[in-house]
mmCIF file of C-alpha atoms and ligand atoms in Angstrom:
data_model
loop_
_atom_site.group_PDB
_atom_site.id
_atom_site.type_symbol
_atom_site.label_atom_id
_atom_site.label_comp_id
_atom_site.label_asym_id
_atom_site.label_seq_id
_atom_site.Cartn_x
_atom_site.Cartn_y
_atom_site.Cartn_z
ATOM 1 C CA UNK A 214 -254.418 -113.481 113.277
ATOM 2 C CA UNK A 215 -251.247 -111.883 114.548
ATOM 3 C CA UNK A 216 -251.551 -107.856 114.877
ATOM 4 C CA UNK A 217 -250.006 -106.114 111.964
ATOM 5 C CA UNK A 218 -247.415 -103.996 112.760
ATOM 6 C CA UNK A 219 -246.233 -100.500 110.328
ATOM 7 C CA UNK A 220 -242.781 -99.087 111.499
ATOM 8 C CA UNK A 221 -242.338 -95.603 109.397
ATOM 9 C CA UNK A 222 -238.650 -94.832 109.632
ATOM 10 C CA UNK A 223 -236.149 -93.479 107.206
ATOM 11 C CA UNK A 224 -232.901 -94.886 109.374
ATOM 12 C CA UNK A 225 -232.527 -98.480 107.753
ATOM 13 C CA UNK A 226 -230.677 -100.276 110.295
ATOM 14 C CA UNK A 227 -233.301 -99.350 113.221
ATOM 15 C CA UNK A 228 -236.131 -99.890 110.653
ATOM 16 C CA UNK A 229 -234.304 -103.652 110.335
ATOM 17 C CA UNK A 230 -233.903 -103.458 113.882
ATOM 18 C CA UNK A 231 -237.174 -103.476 114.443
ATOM 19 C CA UNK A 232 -238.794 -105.720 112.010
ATOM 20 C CA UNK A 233 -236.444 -108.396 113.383
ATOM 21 C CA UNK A 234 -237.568 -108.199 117.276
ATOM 22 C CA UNK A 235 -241.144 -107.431 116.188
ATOM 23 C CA UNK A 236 -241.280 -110.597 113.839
ATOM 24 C CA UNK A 237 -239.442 -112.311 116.715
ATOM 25 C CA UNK A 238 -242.766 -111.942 118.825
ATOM 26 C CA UNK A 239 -245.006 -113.031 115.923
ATOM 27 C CA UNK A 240 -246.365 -109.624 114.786
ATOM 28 C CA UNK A 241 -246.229 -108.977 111.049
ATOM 29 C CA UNK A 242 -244.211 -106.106 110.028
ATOM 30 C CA UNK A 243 -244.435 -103.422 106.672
ATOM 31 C CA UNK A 244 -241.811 -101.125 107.261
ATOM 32 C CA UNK A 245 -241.633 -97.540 105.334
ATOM 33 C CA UNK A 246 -238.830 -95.346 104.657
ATOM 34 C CA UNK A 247 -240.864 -91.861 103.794
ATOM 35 C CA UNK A 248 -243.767 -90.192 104.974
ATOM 36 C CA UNK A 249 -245.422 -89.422 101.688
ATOM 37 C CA UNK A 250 -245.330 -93.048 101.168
ATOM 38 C CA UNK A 251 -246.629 -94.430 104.225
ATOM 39 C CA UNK A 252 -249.429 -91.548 103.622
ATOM 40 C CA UNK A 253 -250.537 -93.613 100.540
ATOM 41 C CA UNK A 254 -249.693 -97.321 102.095
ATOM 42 C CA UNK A 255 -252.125 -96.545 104.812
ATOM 43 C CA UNK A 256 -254.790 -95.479 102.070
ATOM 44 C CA UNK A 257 -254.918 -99.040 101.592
ATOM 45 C CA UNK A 258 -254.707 -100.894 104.369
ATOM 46 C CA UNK A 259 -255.139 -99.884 108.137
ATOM 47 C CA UNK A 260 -252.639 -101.661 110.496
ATOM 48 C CA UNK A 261 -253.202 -102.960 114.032
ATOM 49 C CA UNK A 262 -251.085 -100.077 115.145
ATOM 50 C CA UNK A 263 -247.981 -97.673 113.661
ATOM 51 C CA UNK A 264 -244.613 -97.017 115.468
ATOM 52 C CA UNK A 265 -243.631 -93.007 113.491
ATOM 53 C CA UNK A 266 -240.667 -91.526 113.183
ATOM 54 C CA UNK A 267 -240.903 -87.635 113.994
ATOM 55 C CA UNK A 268 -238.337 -86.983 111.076
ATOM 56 C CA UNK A 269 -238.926 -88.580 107.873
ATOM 57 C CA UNK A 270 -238.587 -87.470 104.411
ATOM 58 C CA UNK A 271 -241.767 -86.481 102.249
ATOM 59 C CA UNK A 272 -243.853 -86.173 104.734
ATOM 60 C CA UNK A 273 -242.963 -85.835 108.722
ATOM 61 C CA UNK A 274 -244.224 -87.687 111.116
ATOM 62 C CA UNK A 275 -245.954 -85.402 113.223
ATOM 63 C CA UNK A 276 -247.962 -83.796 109.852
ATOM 64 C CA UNK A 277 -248.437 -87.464 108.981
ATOM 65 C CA UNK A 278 -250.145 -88.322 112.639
ATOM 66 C CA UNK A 279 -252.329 -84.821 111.957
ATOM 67 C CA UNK A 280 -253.575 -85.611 108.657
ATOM 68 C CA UNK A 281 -254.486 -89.715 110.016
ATOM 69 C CA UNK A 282 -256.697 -88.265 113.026
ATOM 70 C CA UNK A 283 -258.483 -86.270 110.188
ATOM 71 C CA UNK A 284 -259.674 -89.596 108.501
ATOM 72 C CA UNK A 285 -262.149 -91.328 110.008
ATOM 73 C CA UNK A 286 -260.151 -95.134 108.774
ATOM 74 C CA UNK A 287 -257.301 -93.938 110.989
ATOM 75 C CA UNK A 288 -258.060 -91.747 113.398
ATOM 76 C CA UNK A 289 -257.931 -94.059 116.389
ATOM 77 C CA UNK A 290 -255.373 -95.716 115.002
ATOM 78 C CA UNK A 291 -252.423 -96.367 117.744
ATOM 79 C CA UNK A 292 -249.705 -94.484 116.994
ATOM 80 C CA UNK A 293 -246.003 -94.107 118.768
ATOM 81 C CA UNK A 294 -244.101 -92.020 118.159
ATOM 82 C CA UNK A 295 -240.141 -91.405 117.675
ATOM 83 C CA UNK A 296 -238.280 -88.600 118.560
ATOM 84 C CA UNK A 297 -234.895 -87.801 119.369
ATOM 85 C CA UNK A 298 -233.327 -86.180 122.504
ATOM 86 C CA UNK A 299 -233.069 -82.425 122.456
ATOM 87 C CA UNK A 300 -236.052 -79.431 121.800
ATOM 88 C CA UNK A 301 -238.312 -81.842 119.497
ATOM 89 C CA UNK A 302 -238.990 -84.380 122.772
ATOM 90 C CA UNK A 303 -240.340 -80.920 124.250
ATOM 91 C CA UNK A 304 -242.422 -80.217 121.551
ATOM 92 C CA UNK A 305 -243.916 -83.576 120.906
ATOM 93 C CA UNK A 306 -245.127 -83.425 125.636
ATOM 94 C CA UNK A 307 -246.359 -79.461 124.430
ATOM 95 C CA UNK A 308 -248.052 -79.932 121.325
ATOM 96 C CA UNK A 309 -250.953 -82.570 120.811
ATOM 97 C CA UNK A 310 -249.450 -84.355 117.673
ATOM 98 C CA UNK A 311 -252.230 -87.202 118.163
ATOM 99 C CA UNK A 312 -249.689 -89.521 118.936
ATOM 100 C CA UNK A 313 -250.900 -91.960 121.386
ATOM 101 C CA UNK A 314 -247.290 -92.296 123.055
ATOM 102 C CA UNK A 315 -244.064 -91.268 121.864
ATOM 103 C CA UNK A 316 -240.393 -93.213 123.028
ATOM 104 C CA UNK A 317 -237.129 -90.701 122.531
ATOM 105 C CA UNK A 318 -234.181 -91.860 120.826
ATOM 106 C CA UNK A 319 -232.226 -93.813 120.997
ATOM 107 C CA UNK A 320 -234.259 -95.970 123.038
ATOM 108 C CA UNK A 321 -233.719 -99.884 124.216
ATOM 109 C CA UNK A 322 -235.421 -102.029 122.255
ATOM 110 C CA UNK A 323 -237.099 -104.196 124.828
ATOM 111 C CA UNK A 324 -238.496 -101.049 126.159
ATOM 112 C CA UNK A 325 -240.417 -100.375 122.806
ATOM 113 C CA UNK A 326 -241.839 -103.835 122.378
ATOM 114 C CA UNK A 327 -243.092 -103.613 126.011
ATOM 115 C CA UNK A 328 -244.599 -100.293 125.240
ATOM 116 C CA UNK A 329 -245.979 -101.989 121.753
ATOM 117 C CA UNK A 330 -247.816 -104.754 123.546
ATOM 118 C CA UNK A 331 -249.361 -102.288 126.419
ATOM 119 C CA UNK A 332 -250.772 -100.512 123.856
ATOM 120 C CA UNK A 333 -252.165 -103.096 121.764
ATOM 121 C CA UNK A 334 -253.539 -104.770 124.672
ATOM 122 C CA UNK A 335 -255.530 -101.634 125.512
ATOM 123 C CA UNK A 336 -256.799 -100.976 122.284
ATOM 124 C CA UNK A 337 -256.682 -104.201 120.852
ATOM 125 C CA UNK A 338 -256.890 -107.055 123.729
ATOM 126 C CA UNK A 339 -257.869 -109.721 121.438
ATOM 127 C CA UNK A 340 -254.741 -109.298 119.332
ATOM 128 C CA UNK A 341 -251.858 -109.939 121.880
ATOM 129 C CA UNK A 342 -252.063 -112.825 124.510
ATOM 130 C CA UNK A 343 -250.398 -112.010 127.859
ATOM 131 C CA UNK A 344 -249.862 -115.433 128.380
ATOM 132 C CA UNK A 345 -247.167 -118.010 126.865
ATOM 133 C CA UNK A 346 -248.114 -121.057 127.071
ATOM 134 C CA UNK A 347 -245.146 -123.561 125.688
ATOM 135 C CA UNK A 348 -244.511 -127.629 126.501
ATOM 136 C CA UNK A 349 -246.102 -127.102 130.177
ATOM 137 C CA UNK A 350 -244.071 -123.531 130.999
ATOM 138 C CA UNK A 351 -246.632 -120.767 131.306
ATOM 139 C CA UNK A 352 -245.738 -117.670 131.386
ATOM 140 C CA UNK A 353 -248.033 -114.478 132.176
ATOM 141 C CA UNK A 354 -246.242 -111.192 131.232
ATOM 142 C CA UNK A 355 -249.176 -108.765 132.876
ATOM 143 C CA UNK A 356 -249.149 -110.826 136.361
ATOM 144 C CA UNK A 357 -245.131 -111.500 135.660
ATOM 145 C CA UNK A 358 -245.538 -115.002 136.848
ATOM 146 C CA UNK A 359 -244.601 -118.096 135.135
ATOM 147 C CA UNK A 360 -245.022 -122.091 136.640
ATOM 148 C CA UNK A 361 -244.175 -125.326 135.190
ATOM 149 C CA UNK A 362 -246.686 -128.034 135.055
ATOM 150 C CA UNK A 363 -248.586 -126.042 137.538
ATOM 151 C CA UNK A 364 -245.412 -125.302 140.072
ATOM 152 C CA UNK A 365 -244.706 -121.845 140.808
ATOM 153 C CA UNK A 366 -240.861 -120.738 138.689
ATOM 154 C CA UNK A 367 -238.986 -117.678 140.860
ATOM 155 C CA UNK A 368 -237.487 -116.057 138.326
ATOM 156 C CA UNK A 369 -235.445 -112.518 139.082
ATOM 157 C CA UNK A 370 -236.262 -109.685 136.181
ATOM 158 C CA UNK A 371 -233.267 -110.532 134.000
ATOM 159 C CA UNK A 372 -234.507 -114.316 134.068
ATOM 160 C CA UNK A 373 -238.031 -113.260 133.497
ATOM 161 C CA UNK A 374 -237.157 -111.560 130.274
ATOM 162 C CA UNK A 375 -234.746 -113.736 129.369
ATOM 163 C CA UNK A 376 -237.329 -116.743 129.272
ATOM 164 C CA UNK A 377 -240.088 -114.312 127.667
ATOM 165 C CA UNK A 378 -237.638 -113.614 124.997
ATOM 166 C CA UNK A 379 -236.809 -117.329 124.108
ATOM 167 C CA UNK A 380 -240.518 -118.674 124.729
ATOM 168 C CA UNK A 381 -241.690 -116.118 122.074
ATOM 169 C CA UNK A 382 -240.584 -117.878 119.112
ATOM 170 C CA UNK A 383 -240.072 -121.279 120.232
ATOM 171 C CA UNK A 384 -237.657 -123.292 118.145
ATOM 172 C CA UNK A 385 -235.932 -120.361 116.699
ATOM 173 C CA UNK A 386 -231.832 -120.580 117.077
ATOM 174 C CA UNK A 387 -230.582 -116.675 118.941
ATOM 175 C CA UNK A 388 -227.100 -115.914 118.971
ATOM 176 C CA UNK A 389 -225.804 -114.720 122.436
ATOM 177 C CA UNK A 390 -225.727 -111.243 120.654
ATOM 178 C CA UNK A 391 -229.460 -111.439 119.524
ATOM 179 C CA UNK A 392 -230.286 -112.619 123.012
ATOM 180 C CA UNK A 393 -228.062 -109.723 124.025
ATOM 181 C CA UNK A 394 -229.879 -106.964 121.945
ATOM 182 C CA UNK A 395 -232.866 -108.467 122.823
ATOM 183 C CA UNK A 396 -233.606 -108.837 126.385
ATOM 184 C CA UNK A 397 -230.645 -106.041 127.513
ATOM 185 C CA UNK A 398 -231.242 -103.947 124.904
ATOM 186 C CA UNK A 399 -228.359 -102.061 122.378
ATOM 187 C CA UNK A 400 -227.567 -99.323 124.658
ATOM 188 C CA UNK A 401 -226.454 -101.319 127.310
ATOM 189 C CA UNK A 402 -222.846 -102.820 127.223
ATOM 190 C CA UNK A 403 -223.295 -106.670 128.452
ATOM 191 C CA UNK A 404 -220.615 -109.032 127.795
ATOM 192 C CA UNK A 405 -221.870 -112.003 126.022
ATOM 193 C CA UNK A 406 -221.095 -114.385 128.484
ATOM 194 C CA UNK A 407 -223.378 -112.238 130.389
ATOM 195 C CA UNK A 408 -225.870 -114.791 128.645
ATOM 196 C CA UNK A 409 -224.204 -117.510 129.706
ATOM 197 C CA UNK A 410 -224.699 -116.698 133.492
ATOM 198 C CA UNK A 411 -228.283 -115.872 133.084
ATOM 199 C CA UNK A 412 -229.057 -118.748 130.754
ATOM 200 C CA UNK A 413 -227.482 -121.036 133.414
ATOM 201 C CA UNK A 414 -229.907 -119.120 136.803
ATOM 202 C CA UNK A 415 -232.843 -119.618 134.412
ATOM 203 C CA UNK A 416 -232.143 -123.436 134.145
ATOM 204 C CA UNK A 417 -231.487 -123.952 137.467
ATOM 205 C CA UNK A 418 -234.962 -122.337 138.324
ATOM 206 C CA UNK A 419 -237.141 -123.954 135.866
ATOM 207 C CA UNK A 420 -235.811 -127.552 135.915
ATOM 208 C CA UNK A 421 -236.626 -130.027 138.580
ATOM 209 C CA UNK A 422 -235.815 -133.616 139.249
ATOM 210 C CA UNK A 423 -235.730 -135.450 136.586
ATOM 211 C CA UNK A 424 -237.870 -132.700 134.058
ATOM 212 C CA UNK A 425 -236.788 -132.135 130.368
ATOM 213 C CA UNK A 426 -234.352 -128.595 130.137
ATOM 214 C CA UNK A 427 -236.142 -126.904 127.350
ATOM 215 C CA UNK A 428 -233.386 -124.332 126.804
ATOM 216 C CA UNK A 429 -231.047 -125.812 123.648
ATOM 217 C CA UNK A 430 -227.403 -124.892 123.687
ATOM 218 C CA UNK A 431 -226.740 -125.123 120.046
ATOM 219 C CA UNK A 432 -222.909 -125.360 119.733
ATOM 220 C CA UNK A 433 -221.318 -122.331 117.942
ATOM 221 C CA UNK A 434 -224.818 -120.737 117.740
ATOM 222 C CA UNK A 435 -226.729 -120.171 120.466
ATOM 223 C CA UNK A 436 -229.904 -120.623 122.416
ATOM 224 C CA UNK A 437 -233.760 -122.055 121.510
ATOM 225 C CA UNK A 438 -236.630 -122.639 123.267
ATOM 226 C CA UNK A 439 -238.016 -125.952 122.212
ATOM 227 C CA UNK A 440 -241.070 -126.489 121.225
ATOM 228 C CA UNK A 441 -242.457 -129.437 123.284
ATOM 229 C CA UNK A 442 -240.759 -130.147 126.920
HETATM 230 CA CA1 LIG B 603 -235.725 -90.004 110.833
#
């Protein structure tokens, strides 16, 4: 079953933002625009973990995380949360809001999904799998190693991600921008041909002889994993 993931956050395009990585890795995703409501939403179902916004309407997040710790359904629930810069990042290190781990804003994306999968595989480790496992490449996020059909793969950081990010929904199309967003993060200014380069250091590494390139160029779209190499 994949983990169940509940992102509480009143700013729609980061709430999209990250229902579209998280999906990307196979989690499933119910995402909440207000407090009050996730207060009632989590009345009826308990997910594997909860990424919070401090500042939400109806309810905030840190009263929110206060009155969950209080219920016995939720109150080891994993929760991160979201704050942005200033005093409030000050107050959520000070005061124990029962947040498990909190990220400030704006954040990179990657950096949240890597924090969403540490967490899960602490309190969860059946739910997320370390290792990716696709057409012979094998890839082990905790050890950061990957081979192919049993060969060792050198891969610098930027490869390493970039291969994580493709192998995690295999077959999928990414645009150089979602590969962009996704392994670089918004923040960051990349040009897209950026991709390009790294797309091309990752091939070299993982193909030998006369093996299969499992990285797809689709024309005018993208990049994809395939499924079977
Ligand atoms: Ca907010």
């Amino acid at each position: 079953m994949n983990p169940k993931v509940m992102v509480i956050e009143d700013e729609e395009p980061l709430a999209v933002l990250l229902r579209y990585n998280l999906e990307a890795e196979g989690f499933e995703v119910e995402t909440i625009g207000r407090g009050d409501d996730a207060e009632l939403r989590l009345r009826e179902t308990v997910p594997d973990l909860v990424v919070l916004d401090w500042m939400l309407p109806g309810l905030s997040g840190i009263e929110l995380c206060r009155r969950l710790r209080l219920r016995p359904e939720t109150e080891r629930l994993p929760v991160i949360m979201l704050t942005a810069r200033g005093e409030e990042t000050d107050r959520v290190r000070g005061l124990s809001t029962g947040a498990d781990d909190y990220v400030v804003k704006p954040f990179s994306v990657p950096e949240l999904m890597a924090r969403i999968r540490a967490m899960l595989r602490r309190t969860n480790p059946g739910s997320i799998s370390s290792v990716l496992d696709v057409g012979g490449i094998v890839l082990d996020r905790q050890a950061h190693r990957v081979t192919r059909n049993g060969r060792p793969v050198r891969l610098g950081p930027t490869e390493f991600r970039l291969l994580e990010f493709l192998m995690g929904s295999p077959g999928r199309v990414y645009s150089r921008e979602q590969v962009l967003d996704g392994v670089w993060g918004q923040d960051i200014y990349v040009d897209e041909r950026t991709v390009d380069v790294h797309i091309g250091r990752l091939r070299k590494a993982i193909n030998r002889g006369r093996e299969r390139d499992p990285i797809r160029t689709v024309r005018g779209a993208g990049y994809s994993f395939d499924k079977e190499s």
